[in-house]
CSV table of C-alpha atoms in Angstrom, one decimal:
chain,number,residue,atom,x,y,z
A,1,MET,CA,84.6,205.3,-8.9
A,2,GLU,CA,83.2,205.0,-12.4
A,3,HIS,CA,85.2,204.6,-15.6
A,4,TYR,CA,83.8,205.8,-19.0
A,5,ILE,CA,85.5,205.5,-22.3
A,6,LYS,CA,84.6,208.3,-24.3
A,7,LEU,CA,85.3,208.0,-28.0
A,8,GLU,CA,84.3,209.5,-31.4
A,9,SER,CA,82.4,208.1,-34.6
A,10,GLU,CA,80.7,210.0,-37.2
A,11,ILE,CA,77.5,209.9,-38.6
A,12,ARG,CA,77.6,208.9,-42.8
A,13,THR,CA,75.4,210.0,-45.1
A,14,LYS,CA,73.0,207.1,-44.6
A,15,TYR,CA,72.8,207.9,-40.8
A,16,GLN,CA,75.4,204.7,-40.2
A,17,ILE,CA,78.3,205.1,-37.5
A,18,THR,CA,80.8,202.7,-36.8
A,19,ILE,CA,81.4,201.4,-33.4
A,20,PRO,CA,84.9,202.1,-32.3
A,21,GLU,CA,86.9,198.8,-31.7
A,22,GLU,CA,87.7,199.9,-28.1
A,23,ILE,CA,84.0,199.6,-27.3
A,24,ARG,CA,83.5,196.6,-29.3
A,25,VAL,CA,86.1,194.6,-27.7
A,26,LYS,CA,84.8,195.9,-24.1
A,27,ALA,CA,81.5,195.1,-24.9
A,28,LYS,CA,82.2,191.9,-26.6
A,29,LEU,CA,79.8,192.8,-29.5
A,30,ALA,CA,80.0,190.8,-32.6
A,31,VAL,CA,78.4,191.0,-36.3
A,32,GLY,CA,75.0,190.2,-35.7
A,33,ASP,CA,74.3,191.4,-32.2
A,34,LYS,CA,71.5,194.0,-31.5
A,35,LEU,CA,71.7,197.4,-29.9
A,36,LEU,CA,68.9,199.0,-27.9
A,37,TRP,CA,69.0,202.7,-28.1
A,38,GLN,CA,67.1,205.2,-25.5
A,39,TYR,CA,67.3,208.9,-25.5
A,40,ASP,CA,67.2,211.0,-22.2
A,41,GLU,CA,65.3,214.0,-22.5
A,42,VAL,CA,66.0,215.1,-19.1
A,43,ARG,CA,69.8,214.7,-19.7
A,44,ASP,CA,69.9,215.0,-23.7
A,45,GLU,CA,71.8,212.1,-23.9
A,46,ILE,CA,71.8,209.1,-26.2
A,47,ILE,CA,71.9,205.9,-24.6
A,48,VAL,CA,73.0,202.6,-26.5
A,49,MET,CA,73.4,199.3,-25.0
A,50,PRO,CA,73.8,195.6,-26.4
A,51,LYS,CA,70.5,193.8,-26.5
A,52,PRO,CA,70.6,190.6,-24.0
A,53,LYS,CA,70.5,187.5,-25.3
A,54,SER,CA,67.9,187.0,-22.4
A,55,PHE,CA,66.1,189.5,-20.6
A,56,SER,CA,65.6,187.2,-17.7
A,57,ASP,CA,69.4,185.9,-17.7
A,58,LYS,CA,70.4,189.6,-17.8
A,59,LEU,CA,67.8,190.3,-14.8
A,60,TRP,CA,68.4,187.2,-12.6
A,61,GLY,CA,69.7,188.5,-9.1
A,62,LEU,CA,69.1,192.3,-9.7
A,63,GLY,CA,68.4,193.6,-6.3
A,64,LYS,CA,69.8,190.6,-4.3
A,65,GLU,CA,71.6,193.0,-1.9
A,66,LEU,CA,68.0,194.0,-1.0
A,67,TRP,CA,67.4,190.4,0.8
A,68,ILE,CA,70.6,190.4,3.1
A,69,ASP,CA,68.9,191.2,6.2
A,70,GLU,CA,65.8,189.4,5.5
A,71,PRO,CA,65.4,186.3,3.3
A,72,SER,CA,62.9,186.9,0.1
A,73,ASP,CA,60.7,183.8,1.3
A,74,ASP,CA,60.2,185.0,5.0
A,75,TYR,CA,59.2,188.6,3.6
A,76,VAL,CA,56.7,186.9,1.4
A,77,ARG,CA,55.4,184.6,4.0
A,78,LYS,CA,54.9,187.9,6.1
A,79,GLU,CA,53.0,189.8,3.4
A,80,ARG,CA,50.6,187.0,2.9
A,81,ASP,CA,49.7,186.4,6.7
A,82,ASN,CA,49.0,190.2,6.6
A,83,TRP,CA,46.3,189.8,3.8
């Protein structure tokens, strides 16, 4: 079950907002951190996430559950043999 924290911020006159403390603490945000903004037109939602210090570290291990039944090295060897 997913758990969402829903809090409110106000857009100020210079389009500045304050990130609620509970969100800052849980996301481990600090002064100087950068945020990535995305707008999903289909869902009409704004998505904000911390910019990773290293994208490669953030992506490391992504999709590892796909290789439970067959090690990735074996898969690559098999595909190369089919060339």
